[in-house]
Structures are given as structure tokens and as C-alpha cells.
């Protein structure tokens, strides 16, 4: 018998006695047997989450306002630009203000376009990259799958974000996104993932980024840029 | 009393009267409460959310075999290696074998509580590997050569001055009392470690059956780097972290963040579903998921306490626990501190050796009320007490109860005792609080109530008689 078999047989033996559904503990010390279908009758977070999570409003305008407000609390900068040209100018202004010399990006439509408009030395992670070179970049410029209004988050995968490291190694992560990538809440973000990626494309990493990297480990005092980016900017148009 | 119980009692005794220590916990917890409760209040319905979370975990745990098999099938189809281990020794062996097979030397770890459980760092260091904890709090604890103090806030017992001293001693850096500057010192040191490491070891907060993924919650980005740069990634995880569906995370991630730290969502919630896939630009060439049982199936076999496996390790029950706030994290002597640690440790490491933790509770129920997945923690403490006595009745305790029964059944004896006590009590002042004091455990930090000059029985017998007319007005 392999160790796997042993573990599975211990689990099956253990589960021969049913355990009471949560919330029914005080009905007695001895759990009553569950009806066979009651497990599937349990409420699931997957289908019910929206009813309990914080409210988000109904219109796209409300979502954008909420996203901006949440971002402000999280110390993410949000720049809403009128069009692609304006977004590129905003990115250039940011680059000049911070004196960027080198940036990293990937072949994602609007992120690549914006980075190219900077006219700086750049690494493109698409064809593989040298990790030391990526570490020396002043900013990582990426696309994303969606922005989540409810939590002020960015949903990004290896496919939409130029791999695993581009969005976390350089000290400033800039996300270029379109306004119509805004989704209201977390359940919508998960629905979107199932829509976007089939089994063959399914990314090996999906991340939900909520603000720049942070820690409170020293006396519970907030410090940004613990290991990941110290700054996070979202440029939207 | 077992050695563990003595250690607990000694440490608890010492720390309860250490005012600096208590003040530090108090100040950390005040910040936690201030962040958490407003955050919880903006949920449309936190209580219903808890119930849903509890039922989701219940459905996952009660069909654990099915969900683990589904995870395995999905993860393996994308090239993941899945390992099954029953004991700490087996888990350690599997990990060491992977490291050796790659001729690896340098290992970087993100936070893995299960690795504390199997004492992985000590082993790897003794075999000559370099192991670096990358979570800031864990890194500080590693330099201090101490286990985490709290499984969510590993170094909450340290002041910035102590951390500065620690960095000065180990890293040769200049003194600074600025938390930001201290964080940047660690950032610089650890950046090099991620880049040089051959192996990255992570834990997991959730195992998602539906998509064969694990989910890691963190604030710093250290787990993301650990999972991005080294060429081999190992994830060590307890089998109970199961969730049936990916979208279950839509509720669990915000609940974990709210209960854990009072954030809307922790900074990075990352799901991993395999090593680097075709068409991807980076990520490890190999991903090993090491499942650990280590007596979790013993707890699973107890239907009454099975829900303790629903725990998402948010740490909230520690933060609200009056015992934890007084005795601190180290006194427990366990990997998992606080109420949840007191509940599960007897199952994981032996009831008789760890039953004392279940008695260290005021049974106030604050833990149960705060738990985002509604684990019936304080009743489980009672269950542990009951089971411990049923398994091994305490002689001294039953003798005491027999004595008490004997006394209470004989009013004359009780009366005599009271009278003698009243006479002797003034003499108590001579030994009060010192080693000869029979009531020392109580009197060293408290006053003993004085025996009333007249017992109620005597008072009643000798009460002044009043006429029926006087009684009309009722009690004065
Ligand atoms: S028992 Fe509940 S409150 Fe305690 S750590 Fe686990 S999930 Fe959090």
C-alpha cells in the first residue's frame, strides 16, 4: 500500500461517521447522521458570496468611483486618461518625475504600446529575460485581466501580466488598463477567469494584487515595499 | 503534571506579571481591533457570510478524499508532482530528496506554518543547506532563533529597538529605530536570496480541488518572488486546506483578510496551478506539492471536533483571547497558539500531553464568536477536558471532589471548619503570598476574601424577629 492509499483509507474510515452541519453543534453531543444529499445542499461560497460581500453599486461609473476610492486607501495611484495618447503622456510624466532609465514590459497590446512610447531602454519578458536585468529596472509595465472595484484590486495572470516576476520584482509596478476592464466584485473576477482561459491556456499563476507590497511586522506599523513594489500605479483609459 | 504543563504554568506565571510584555501585546491588538471591526462592518452580512464559509469548508472536509483526488488529477495534468506524507519524518524526507536530486544549496522560504510543525529549517540547516525565511516577521524570528510568536504576527512581541539590535548583531547594519529603514534592510538582504536560490518553499492557505491550484495569501510579495524565481518550487501543505471550487475564494479571501488583519484583501492573493506552462515566460521548471497528514486524520475521525479542520489560520481567535493576551504566544509551546492551538494540539500531538491547554481558558467564547468559519472553539476546549478525564481519570482531582462531597454533606463539619477558619485567618497574614502559604497560587497576585464574621446560617438563626405588620413595606 502506498502512503497515498494509507492516507485515503484513513480519510474514508474517518468520514464513515458524519459530522453535524455547522451551526447545529448545540443540538446534542452526538452528531446525527446526515442525509446523503445534505452535503450538496450546503450553501457554497462560490455561488453565495455576492450576497454577503460589501456593496459595490450597479453602474460602471459607480465601480470606477469605488475602485478609485479603494485605491486611495491602499496607496495605489490611479490615473484616468482620456485616450491612449493621454495615457502615454501620463506614463511619460511619471517616468520623468521618477527619472526612470530602464523599464520592463511584455508583448501585451496596450502595455507594450505605452512602454514603447517612453523611448527608454527596455526589457521585454516575452522571450525570457535575465533576472538581474529585470531587478535593475525602475518599473515593470504590464497589462492585466481585470480591475476589481470592490477591493481596489488588479487581477493578473502569467498570460496577461508578462509572467510571474514582472509585476513584483521592479520597485514600481505600472498597470495599463482599459476602463471596460473594470468588474464590480470578486465573484465576477472568478467568472471572468473561467471565460478567458480554456484548459489549454489556463495560467500557472493567477494573482489578485491589492495595493503596493506592504508589511506591518514591526510594531504593526505600515511600511510599503516590503519585498515587492513600493509603488503601484494604474493608468486607465 | 506533564513537563509541558509545568512549562506552560511557569511561562504563563512569569509573563502575566511582565507588564512590558503585556503592554506590547495590548498595543498591537488595539491596532488590530481598530482595523478589523470597521472592515467587518461594511460586509453586507458578515454573519451569513460566516455561515456560508463554515458550510463550504464543511462540504469540503466531509468529502475530503474526493476533493483531494480531484486536486491531484488536475494538478498532475499540468505537470505538477504530488507527494503524500503521513508523518513529519516522511515529509522531511520527501523534501530533502527533492533538494538533493537538484544538487541544490540555497533555499528560500515564504511563510509555511506546516514547516514549523515538522521542524524543517532545523533539519535543512543541520544538513548544511542555506535556508532563509523571507517573510519579514519570520526572517526576524529566524535571526532570533525563535519560533513565531503568533502564527499571523510572528514578531509582534518585539520592539523596533530589539529588531535594530538584532540586525546590528547579525547583519552589521547601523542602528535605526525607523520601521521603514528596518524593513528596507531586510528587503535588500532578501532580494539577493530570491535571485540566488535554487529552491523556493512555500505553504498554502487553500487547496482548490476544481482547478488543481493552491492559493497563497500574503502582504509582502515574498511568496510571489519565492514562487517566481527559483527553478524548483515546493509547496508543503496540510490536507485540510481544501476548498471545492475556485470561486469559493471570492468569499474566503476577503474573510481571511478581514479577520486576519482588518484589510479588505491581503496585498497578494496568488493561485498557483503548475510549474511553468508552455508559452509562459518564467516560473519554476518543477512544482512539488507535498501533502501532510501528521494526525489530521485523527482529528477528522472525531466528528464532534472535525470542524476544527475548517480553520483558515486567520489568527483572530488569538487576538481576542484573554488568555493569549496575558500569557503570550510562546507559553503555549505549540506550533499553533491560542484557542485553535489548544483545541487541535491534543489531537495532533497527544491528549494527555497537551490537555492542560484546554483548561487555560475562561470559556468566555470570544474565540468562537470571532472565528470567520464558526468553529465551536470554546466547546471543543470542554470536549477536550471531558475526553482527557474519561481517558485517564485524575486521582488527585477525584480525591478533592470526594473530600468536598464529604464536607458538604455534613453541615456540622462545614460549620466547624468555618469557625476554625475564622479564627485562623488573621494568622494568614504572616505567610500570605510566600512559600508556606497554602493558598499561594491565589494570593500571590490577589486578595483572599475574608470569611464573614457571622455565617448566614447563624445570622438567620439569631435574626431579630419582626412582626408581620413591619414586613409590609418589603425589604429596605
Ligand atoms: S480557529 Fe477560526 S478564528 Fe482561530 S485561526 Fe482558525 S479560522 Fe481564525
XYZ file of C-alpha atoms and ligand atoms in Angstrom:
721
model
C 0.000 0.000 0.000
C 1.421 3.398 -0.916
C 1.382 6.296 1.525
C -1.291 7.861 -0.647
C -3.508 4.793 -0.236
C -2.962 4.804 3.507
C -3.942 8.449 3.813
C -7.004 7.983 1.629
C -8.111 4.949 3.578
C -7.708 6.794 6.874
C -9.775 9.637 5.453
C -12.511 7.283 4.256
C -12.626 5.481 7.584
C -12.799 8.757 9.457
C -15.627 10.037 7.301
C -17.813 6.977 7.899
C -19.313 8.869 10.815
C -20.959 12.049 9.648
C -20.295 15.345 11.359
C -23.045 17.823 12.110
C -23.618 20.674 9.750
C -22.124 23.907 11.106
C -24.458 25.790 13.365
C -26.063 22.652 14.767
C -23.436 21.862 17.408
C -25.577 22.683 20.364
C -28.290 20.247 19.446
C -26.555 17.478 21.295
C -23.246 15.829 21.835
C -23.849 13.046 19.411
C -23.998 14.067 15.826
C -26.934 12.650 13.985
C -26.310 11.009 10.665
C -26.682 13.361 7.741
C -28.979 12.688 4.835
C -26.851 11.596 1.922
C -27.713 14.664 -0.144
C -27.120 17.197 2.592
C -23.510 17.839 1.656
C -24.512 19.089 -1.728
C -27.303 21.073 -0.104
C -24.728 23.067 1.866
C -24.508 26.679 0.885
C -21.408 27.322 -1.095
C -19.237 30.346 -1.051
C -18.848 30.037 -4.811
C -22.476 30.778 -5.503
C -23.463 32.859 -2.500
C -20.550 35.219 -1.933
C -22.117 38.204 -3.643
C -24.910 38.381 -1.081
C -22.577 38.835 1.852
C -19.656 40.821 0.467
C -19.508 44.632 0.701
C -21.819 46.504 -1.695
C -20.437 47.799 -4.973
C -23.211 49.732 -6.730
C -24.778 48.958 -10.089
C -23.246 51.143 -12.766
C -19.809 51.233 -14.297
C -19.412 54.813 -13.081
C -20.046 53.699 -9.505
C -17.496 50.928 -9.879
C -14.860 53.321 -11.146
C -15.529 55.682 -8.240
C -15.309 52.814 -5.775
C -12.135 51.494 -7.361
C -10.556 54.939 -7.108
C -11.614 55.364 -3.501
C -10.313 51.933 -2.502
C -7.073 52.568 -4.359
C -6.588 55.790 -2.475
C -6.948 53.939 0.845
C -4.495 51.317 -0.356
C -1.962 53.898 -1.608
C -2.322 52.803 -5.223
C -2.202 55.777 -7.606
C -4.956 55.774 -10.192
C -4.728 57.958 -13.267
C -7.738 58.135 -15.546
C -6.748 59.356 -19.015
C -8.988 60.404 -21.905
C -7.431 58.163 -24.525
C -4.329 56.155 -25.397
C -2.351 59.287 -26.280
C -3.158 60.890 -22.932
C -2.267 57.666 -21.105
C 1.118 57.599 -22.841
C 1.749 61.201 -21.830
C 0.843 60.365 -18.238
C 3.270 57.475 -18.244
C 5.997 59.676 -19.659
C 5.360 62.299 -16.982
C 5.682 59.596 -14.336
C 8.896 58.334 -15.877
C 10.385 61.817 -15.954
C 9.321 62.617 -12.429
C 10.983 59.475 -11.116
C 13.933 59.569 -13.501
C 13.489 56.082 -14.929
C 16.361 54.778 -17.028
C 15.175 51.235 -17.740
C 11.794 49.597 -17.769
C 10.455 46.107 -18.288
C 7.312 45.196 -20.151
C 5.785 42.428 -22.221
C 4.002 41.964 -25.511
C 0.589 42.875 -24.177
C -1.165 45.273 -26.587
C -1.698 48.418 -24.592
C 1.124 47.957 -22.084
C 3.682 47.394 -24.848
C 2.382 50.419 -26.730
C 2.674 52.660 -23.702
C 6.174 51.430 -22.861
C 7.376 51.897 -26.425
C 6.175 55.492 -26.311
C 8.590 56.112 -23.427
C 11.596 55.681 -25.671
C 13.681 54.173 -22.853
C 15.865 51.105 -22.634
C 13.517 48.244 -22.128
C 13.373 44.574 -21.410
C 10.600 42.543 -22.896
C 9.933 39.497 -20.737
C 8.181 37.625 -23.539
C 11.244 35.922 -24.874
C 12.644 35.070 -21.435
C 14.811 37.515 -19.510
C 17.826 37.862 -17.279
C 16.614 38.143 -13.712
C 19.405 40.545 -12.694
C 18.468 42.844 -15.546
C 14.818 42.722 -14.537
C 15.756 43.517 -10.974
C 17.616 46.615 -12.113
C 14.601 48.028 -13.964
C 12.970 51.102 -12.480
C 9.488 49.973 -13.376
C 7.563 46.978 -14.625
C 4.776 47.924 -17.006
C 2.082 45.324 -17.537
C -1.434 44.701 -18.671
C -3.995 42.844 -16.591
C -7.161 40.778 -16.888
C -9.420 42.993 -14.868
C -9.705 45.642 -12.179
C -11.927 44.801 -9.229
C -13.933 47.717 -7.854
C -14.989 46.028 -4.604
C -11.460 45.731 -3.261
C -9.438 48.103 -5.458
C -7.562 45.111 -6.862
C -5.864 44.129 -10.079
C -6.427 40.661 -11.479
C -3.431 39.479 -13.412
C -2.059 36.159 -14.666
C 1.175 34.917 -16.173
C -0.502 35.423 -19.564
C -1.825 38.957 -19.085
C 0.965 40.208 -16.840
C 4.173 39.168 -18.567
C 4.961 36.204 -16.336
C 5.341 35.770 -12.603
C 8.099 38.280 -11.827
C 7.486 41.358 -13.983
C 4.766 42.661 -11.692
C 6.617 42.004 -8.437
C 10.379 42.400 -8.904
C 10.837 46.023 -10.116
C 10.215 48.719 -7.460
C 7.336 50.339 -9.329
C 4.546 48.350 -10.978
C 2.506 50.215 -13.544
C -0.670 48.651 -14.907
C -2.127 49.942 -18.127
C -5.799 49.041 -18.427
C -8.951 49.991 -20.242
C -11.958 51.317 -18.359
C -14.081 48.468 -19.677
C -11.836 46.014 -17.822
C -13.472 47.108 -14.568
C -15.520 44.352 -12.909
C -17.701 45.002 -9.874
C -16.643 42.311 -7.436
C -14.600 39.211 -6.678
C -17.212 36.705 -7.901
C -17.196 38.471 -11.287
C -13.414 38.262 -11.379
C -13.561 34.491 -10.967
C -16.300 34.188 -13.597
C -14.123 36.162 -15.962
C -11.184 33.805 -15.472
C -13.286 30.814 -16.491
C -14.375 32.743 -19.586
C -10.958 33.937 -20.606
C -8.891 30.806 -20.247
C -9.669 27.346 -21.530
C -7.917 24.322 -20.055
C -5.064 24.591 -22.557
C -4.443 28.262 -21.751
C -5.050 28.029 -18.032
C -2.251 30.086 -16.445
C 0.068 28.552 -13.856
C -0.269 31.707 -11.764
C -3.225 33.984 -11.138
C -2.780 36.851 -8.722
C -5.055 39.450 -7.208
C -2.962 42.493 -6.343
C -4.414 44.862 -3.778
C -2.119 47.819 -3.299
C 1.669 48.053 -3.292
C 3.625 45.468 -1.265
C 3.432 46.137 2.465
C 4.222 44.862 5.921
C 3.199 45.653 9.461
C 5.547 43.186 11.076
C 7.456 45.805 13.044
C 5.152 47.050 15.797
C 2.195 46.782 13.396
C 3.311 49.979 11.676
C 2.574 50.091 7.946
C 5.602 50.116 5.664
C 5.243 49.947 1.874
C 7.555 47.974 -0.373
C 8.413 45.073 1.905
C 9.638 42.797 -0.874
C 7.513 43.647 -3.864
C 6.928 47.046 -5.493
C 6.996 50.125 -3.294
C 4.664 51.846 -5.724
C 1.693 50.717 -7.730
C 0.134 52.890 -10.421
C -2.913 52.119 -12.538
C -3.320 54.123 -15.726
C -6.809 53.742 -17.122
C -8.398 54.965 -20.286
C 1.604 17.178 35.703
C 3.455 16.636 32.437
C 6.555 18.607 31.558
C 4.566 20.610 29.036
C 2.032 21.617 31.650
C 4.750 22.722 34.055
C 6.446 24.718 31.332
C 3.128 26.338 30.439
C 2.405 27.220 34.012
C 5.852 28.668 34.670
C 5.943 30.719 31.486
C 2.381 31.889 31.938
C 3.146 32.900 35.510
C 6.187 34.876 34.520
C 4.641 36.612 31.518
C 1.369 37.523 33.173
C 3.270 39.752 35.539
C 5.587 41.130 32.850
C 3.956 44.483 32.246
C 6.129 45.492 29.274
C 5.205 42.297 27.502
C 1.534 42.779 28.189
C 1.648 46.368 27.110
C 3.201 45.361 23.770
C 0.518 42.816 23.042
C -2.123 45.269 24.101
C -0.851 47.928 21.746
C -0.588 45.525 18.791
C -4.086 44.258 19.464
C -5.550 47.728 19.770
C -4.293 48.411 16.254
C -5.803 45.139 15.083
C -9.247 45.889 16.561
C -9.224 49.385 15.088
C -8.593 47.944 11.641
C -10.796 44.902 11.816
C -14.181 45.926 13.146
C -14.913 48.781 10.722
C -13.830 46.491 7.896
C -16.140 43.737 9.051
C -18.985 46.232 9.347
C -19.028 47.001 5.609
C -19.858 43.416 4.691
C -23.479 43.256 3.645
C -23.924 40.380 6.048
C -20.895 39.157 7.942
C -22.841 36.582 9.967
C -24.418 34.954 6.929
C -21.037 35.080 5.248
C -19.559 33.160 8.183
C -22.296 30.571 7.956
C -21.666 30.159 4.235
C -17.928 29.891 4.785
C -18.494 27.286 7.509
C -20.778 25.223 5.264
C -18.366 25.434 2.361
C -15.489 24.137 4.474
C -17.803 21.519 5.947
C -18.703 20.294 2.469
C -15.008 20.249 1.555
C -13.809 18.421 4.660
C -16.607 15.874 4.694
C -15.701 14.780 1.187
C -12.009 15.309 1.634
C -10.974 12.180 -0.278
C -12.961 13.170 -3.333
C -11.629 16.733 -3.385
C -8.005 15.778 -2.815
C -8.204 13.279 -5.657
C -9.704 15.952 -7.885
C -6.922 18.361 -6.975
C -4.335 15.738 -7.741
C -5.796 14.851 -11.113
C -5.935 18.492 -12.206
C -2.528 19.464 -10.861
C -0.785 16.418 -12.311
C -2.311 17.059 -15.725
C -0.290 20.277 -15.820
C 2.937 18.634 -14.797
C 2.822 19.056 -11.026
C 4.296 16.323 -8.812
C 2.076 15.475 -5.859
C 3.533 13.730 -2.785
C 1.598 12.206 0.103
C 3.131 12.050 3.555
C 1.654 10.692 6.770
C 4.280 11.875 9.237
C 6.765 14.671 9.798
C 9.638 12.307 9.040
C 8.156 11.358 5.692
C 7.522 14.968 4.726
C 11.065 15.930 5.671
C 12.453 13.016 3.689
C 10.464 13.874 0.551
C 11.668 17.475 0.700
C 15.297 16.576 1.327
C 15.181 14.098 -1.579
C 13.909 16.775 -3.955
C 16.610 19.198 -2.819
C 19.349 16.581 -3.166
C 18.154 15.474 -6.588
C 18.702 19.022 -7.812
C 22.053 19.393 -6.096
C 20.612 22.470 -4.552
C 22.342 24.501 -1.882
C 20.311 27.636 -1.342
C 16.713 27.585 -0.275
C 14.371 30.494 0.206
C 11.115 30.044 2.097
C 7.956 32.056 2.314
C 5.781 31.598 5.357
C 4.961 27.911 5.939
C 3.431 27.116 9.319
C 3.397 23.407 8.477
C 7.173 23.541 8.214
C 7.318 24.668 11.853
C 5.234 21.623 12.599
C 7.807 19.304 11.019
C 10.873 21.335 12.137
C 12.095 21.638 8.596
C 14.552 24.518 8.990
C 16.492 22.832 11.763
C 16.848 19.711 9.646
C 17.901 21.503 6.458
C 20.418 23.612 8.342
C 21.857 20.569 10.045
C 22.345 19.004 6.620
C 24.348 22.026 5.545
C 21.807 23.781 3.324
C 21.264 27.509 3.491
C 17.628 28.205 4.382
C 16.322 31.743 4.538
C 12.895 32.817 5.734
C 11.692 35.637 3.523
C 8.604 36.917 5.325
C 9.887 39.885 7.354
C 8.496 38.668 10.661
C 9.686 35.127 10.061
C 13.101 36.405 8.999
C 13.399 38.345 12.242
C 12.382 35.253 14.202
C 14.885 33.164 12.292
C 17.691 35.591 13.179
C 16.463 35.474 16.755
C 16.460 31.708 16.637
C 12.933 31.609 17.970
C 9.734 30.118 16.569
C 6.959 32.500 15.506
C 5.285 34.138 18.475
C 1.879 34.328 16.756
C 1.119 32.447 13.570
C -0.024 35.591 11.770
C 2.140 38.229 13.509
C 5.386 36.294 14.083
C 7.356 39.026 15.864
C 4.666 41.126 17.481
C 6.388 40.749 20.853
C 9.498 42.635 19.701
C 10.105 46.363 19.760
C 11.838 48.211 16.960
C 14.816 48.722 19.266
C 15.192 44.987 19.731
C 14.906 44.426 15.980
C 17.505 47.079 15.326
C 19.887 45.389 17.777
C 19.247 42.072 16.119
C 20.056 43.441 12.665
C 23.158 45.144 14.001
C 24.411 41.892 15.512
C 23.639 39.642 12.574
C 23.912 41.903 9.560
C 26.253 44.589 10.831
C 23.825 47.350 9.930
C 23.689 50.702 11.681
C 21.155 51.304 14.437
C 17.862 52.771 13.328
C 14.516 52.945 15.045
C 12.574 53.702 11.911
C 10.353 50.744 10.933
C 10.700 51.693 7.280
C 14.503 51.748 7.390
C 14.480 48.410 9.209
C 12.195 46.917 6.589
C 14.482 48.170 3.810
C 17.472 46.457 5.424
C 15.651 43.141 5.226
C 14.432 43.900 1.719
C 17.967 44.407 0.449
C 19.336 41.287 2.091
C 16.473 39.100 0.902
C 16.350 40.341 -2.688
C 19.696 38.682 -3.282
C 18.448 35.499 -1.688
C 15.491 35.084 -4.052
C 17.678 35.618 -7.053
C 20.348 33.174 -5.924
C 18.058 30.484 -4.527
C 17.794 27.115 -6.245
C 14.673 26.075 -4.398
C 11.661 28.008 -3.174
C 9.497 26.533 -0.446
C 6.002 27.898 0.171
C 2.954 26.994 2.189
C -0.635 27.354 1.058
C -3.738 28.902 2.558
C -6.144 26.985 0.365
C -6.139 23.939 -1.888
C -8.637 24.339 -4.723
C -9.926 20.997 -5.946
C -11.758 22.224 -9.035
C -8.729 23.723 -10.765
C -5.888 21.863 -9.062
C -4.485 25.083 -7.615
C -3.242 26.307 -4.286
C -3.788 29.825 -3.046
C -1.291 31.855 -1.034
C -2.247 34.962 0.893
C 0.482 37.458 1.783
C 1.216 41.160 2.049
C 4.882 41.472 1.285
C 5.383 39.841 -2.113
C 7.944 37.434 -0.705
C 5.857 34.381 -1.563
C 5.373 35.654 -5.102
C 9.110 36.035 -5.520
C 9.721 32.643 -3.940
C 7.335 31.109 -6.468
C 8.707 33.056 -9.424
C 12.488 32.952 -9.371
C 13.925 29.637 -8.092
C 13.880 26.805 -10.606
C 12.138 24.380 -8.286
C 9.122 25.188 -6.141
C 7.979 23.041 -3.253
C 4.673 23.625 -1.508
C 4.135 21.960 1.845
C 0.511 21.925 2.923
C -1.812 20.167 5.365
C -4.526 18.101 3.686
C -7.297 20.038 5.427
C -6.846 23.286 3.489
C -9.333 22.116 0.879
C -11.932 24.224 -0.915
C -14.138 22.616 -3.550
C -14.290 25.439 -6.101
C -12.058 28.257 -7.303
C -14.832 30.812 -6.896
C -15.163 29.886 -3.196
C -12.154 32.149 -2.808
C -14.377 35.119 -3.629
C -15.693 34.809 -0.082
C -12.738 33.247 1.709
C -10.089 35.736 0.621
C -11.901 38.815 1.948
C -12.960 36.993 5.117
C -9.421 35.862 5.810
C -8.088 39.374 5.243
C -10.765 40.988 7.394
C -10.442 38.563 10.291
C -6.667 38.287 9.986
C -5.525 41.881 9.706
C -8.562 44.068 9.008
C -7.683 44.568 5.346
C -10.239 44.472 2.506
C -7.992 41.942 0.857
C -4.437 40.998 1.652
C -2.000 42.573 -0.778
C -1.272 39.468 -2.846
C -3.638 36.548 -3.178
C -1.994 34.257 -5.650
C -3.181 30.971 -7.069
C -0.667 28.529 -8.479
C -1.662 25.694 -10.758
C 1.526 24.130 -12.005
C 5.129 24.705 -12.955
C 5.848 26.970 -15.902
C 3.444 26.071 -18.738
C 4.038 26.130 -22.496
C 4.027 29.729 -23.666
C 4.836 31.151 -20.228
C 7.987 33.194 -19.755
C 9.068 32.269 -16.238
C 8.228 30.247 -13.166
C 9.794 27.055 -11.806
C 10.575 24.094 -14.017
C 9.195 21.776 -11.374
C 6.474 22.174 -8.812
C 6.118 19.683 -5.988
C 3.087 19.701 -3.736
C 3.767 17.815 -0.513
C 0.593 16.918 1.355
C 0.982 16.369 5.068
C -1.360 14.367 7.271
C 0.539 14.355 10.594
C -2.533 13.247 12.585
C -5.005 15.474 10.824
C -6.918 12.285 10.041
C -7.099 11.598 13.790
C -8.949 14.865 14.208
C -11.023 14.025 11.131
C -12.114 10.819 12.824
C -13.680 12.796 15.675
C -16.973 14.022 14.203
C -17.587 16.193 17.238
C -14.440 18.253 16.684
C -13.979 17.706 12.959
C -14.860 21.324 12.287
C -11.544 22.350 13.862
C -10.122 21.322 10.462
C -12.090 24.170 8.889
C -9.612 26.649 10.377
C -8.211 29.122 7.870
C -5.459 30.270 10.280
C -6.556 33.874 10.394
C -5.332 34.251 13.963
C -8.430 36.141 15.085
C -9.135 33.762 17.964
C -5.692 34.554 19.415
C -6.257 38.261 19.057
C -9.434 38.255 21.115
C -8.404 35.636 23.661
C -7.916 36.971 27.213
C -5.547 34.096 27.946
C -3.380 34.732 24.900
C -3.245 38.421 25.731
C -1.882 37.599 29.174
C 0.392 34.643 28.629
C 1.597 35.460 25.102
C 2.428 33.125 22.252
C 5.498 31.261 23.491
C 3.892 29.940 26.675
C 1.755 27.556 24.648
C 4.833 25.687 23.441
C 2.918 24.703 20.292
C 3.152 25.487 16.574
C -0.361 26.914 16.645
C -1.013 29.181 19.607
C -4.193 30.452 21.183
C -7.608 28.805 21.270
C -7.260 26.922 17.989
C -3.876 25.607 19.105
C -5.344 24.472 22.410
C -8.107 22.649 20.533
C -6.058 20.884 17.870
C -2.706 20.223 19.532
C -4.084 17.404 21.728
C -5.266 15.669 18.551
C -2.050 16.253 16.658
C 0.396 15.530 19.483
C -1.369 13.589 22.223
C -4.251 14.402 24.527
C -2.568 13.672 27.860
C 0.480 15.759 26.987
C -1.486 18.782 25.837
C -4.757 18.652 27.770
C -3.610 21.407 30.110
C -4.078 23.955 27.322
C -7.794 23.242 27.253
C -8.001 24.205 30.902
C -6.273 27.510 30.275
C -9.488 29.158 29.233
C -12.094 31.342 30.822
C -14.626 29.795 28.396
C -15.774 33.285 27.540
C -16.491 32.217 23.976
C -14.821 35.250 22.368
C -12.879 32.892 20.079
C -15.991 31.137 18.807
C -17.712 34.412 18.169
C -14.848 35.927 16.211
C -13.999 32.865 14.131
C -14.822 33.550 10.467
C -15.631 29.890 9.836
C -17.619 29.478 13.060
C -15.534 26.772 14.679
C -17.066 25.914 18.025
C -13.772 26.558 19.766
C -14.745 27.007 23.396
C -16.989 23.955 23.400
C -14.123 21.973 21.927
C -11.998 23.027 24.905
C -14.686 21.480 27.095
C -14.770 18.391 24.889
C -11.023 18.010 25.323
C -11.333 18.321 29.106
C -14.086 15.708 29.155
C -12.160 13.341 26.876
C -8.974 13.723 28.877
C -10.697 12.761 32.138
C -12.620 9.921 30.508
C -9.395 8.529 29.105
C -7.398 8.945 32.288
C -9.294 9.978 35.414
C -7.248 12.319 37.593
C -6.714 10.755 41.052
C -5.983 13.943 42.910
C -8.920 15.696 41.331
C -11.366 12.920 42.168
C -9.988 12.783 45.710
C -10.602 16.503 46.058
C -14.155 16.144 44.878
C -14.726 13.258 47.266
C -13.476 15.421 50.110
C -15.705 18.263 49.017
C -18.722 15.968 48.836
C -17.950 14.575 52.289
C -17.753 18.076 53.719
C -20.849 19.413 52.021
C -22.947 16.503 53.185
C -22.098 17.196 56.838
C -23.267 20.673 57.870
C -21.761 20.377 61.357
C -18.339 19.721 59.882
C -18.677 22.601 57.469
C -19.722 24.892 60.325
C -16.791 23.828 62.438
C -14.482 24.370 59.530
C -15.788 27.889 59.073
C -15.304 28.721 62.737
C -11.778 27.408 62.773
C -11.048 29.238 59.550
C -12.323 32.488 61.002
C -10.030 32.100 63.972
C -7.018 31.212 61.862
C -7.485 33.744 59.097
C -5.759 36.627 60.903
C -2.676 34.427 61.136
C -2.708 34.011 57.355
C -1.212 37.461 57.078
C 2.063 36.064 58.412
C 2.616 33.713 55.483
C 0.468 35.347 52.844
C 1.937 35.048 49.374
C 5.095 33.259 50.473
C 6.125 29.694 50.187
C 4.363 28.453 53.336
C 1.042 29.879 52.233
C -1.390 27.047 51.391
C -3.378 29.445 49.172
C -0.291 30.794 47.437
C -1.449 30.182 43.864
C -4.267 32.575 44.575
C -2.738 35.070 46.987
C 0.432 35.868 45.110
C -1.475 38.248 42.894
C -4.859 38.543 44.597
C -6.513 39.137 47.954
C -8.244 36.254 49.646
C -11.776 37.262 50.631
C -12.262 37.470 54.354
C -14.533 34.931 55.977
C -17.659 36.791 57.118
C -17.751 37.441 60.907
C -21.172 35.768 61.128
C -22.258 32.992 58.797
C -25.611 33.328 57.072
C -26.867 30.300 58.973
C -26.013 31.901 62.331
C -27.430 35.193 61.249
C -30.697 33.553 60.240
C -30.981 31.626 63.456
C -30.416 34.738 65.577
C -32.105 37.332 63.370
C -34.232 39.893 65.200
C -37.855 38.875 64.934
C -40.105 41.356 63.242
C -43.865 41.436 63.309
C -45.950 40.722 60.226
C -47.003 44.377 60.086
C -43.431 45.601 59.776
C -42.766 43.400 56.806
C -45.322 45.062 54.589
C -43.008 47.669 53.257
C -40.805 44.971 51.779
C -37.073 44.934 52.052
C -35.437 48.249 52.932
S -9.990 28.893 14.610
Fe -11.150 30.413 13.484
S -10.500 32.361 14.409
Fe -8.962 30.836 15.026
S -7.377 30.980 13.487
Fe -8.792 29.371 12.808
S -10.228 30.405 11.465
Fe -9.183 32.006 12.620
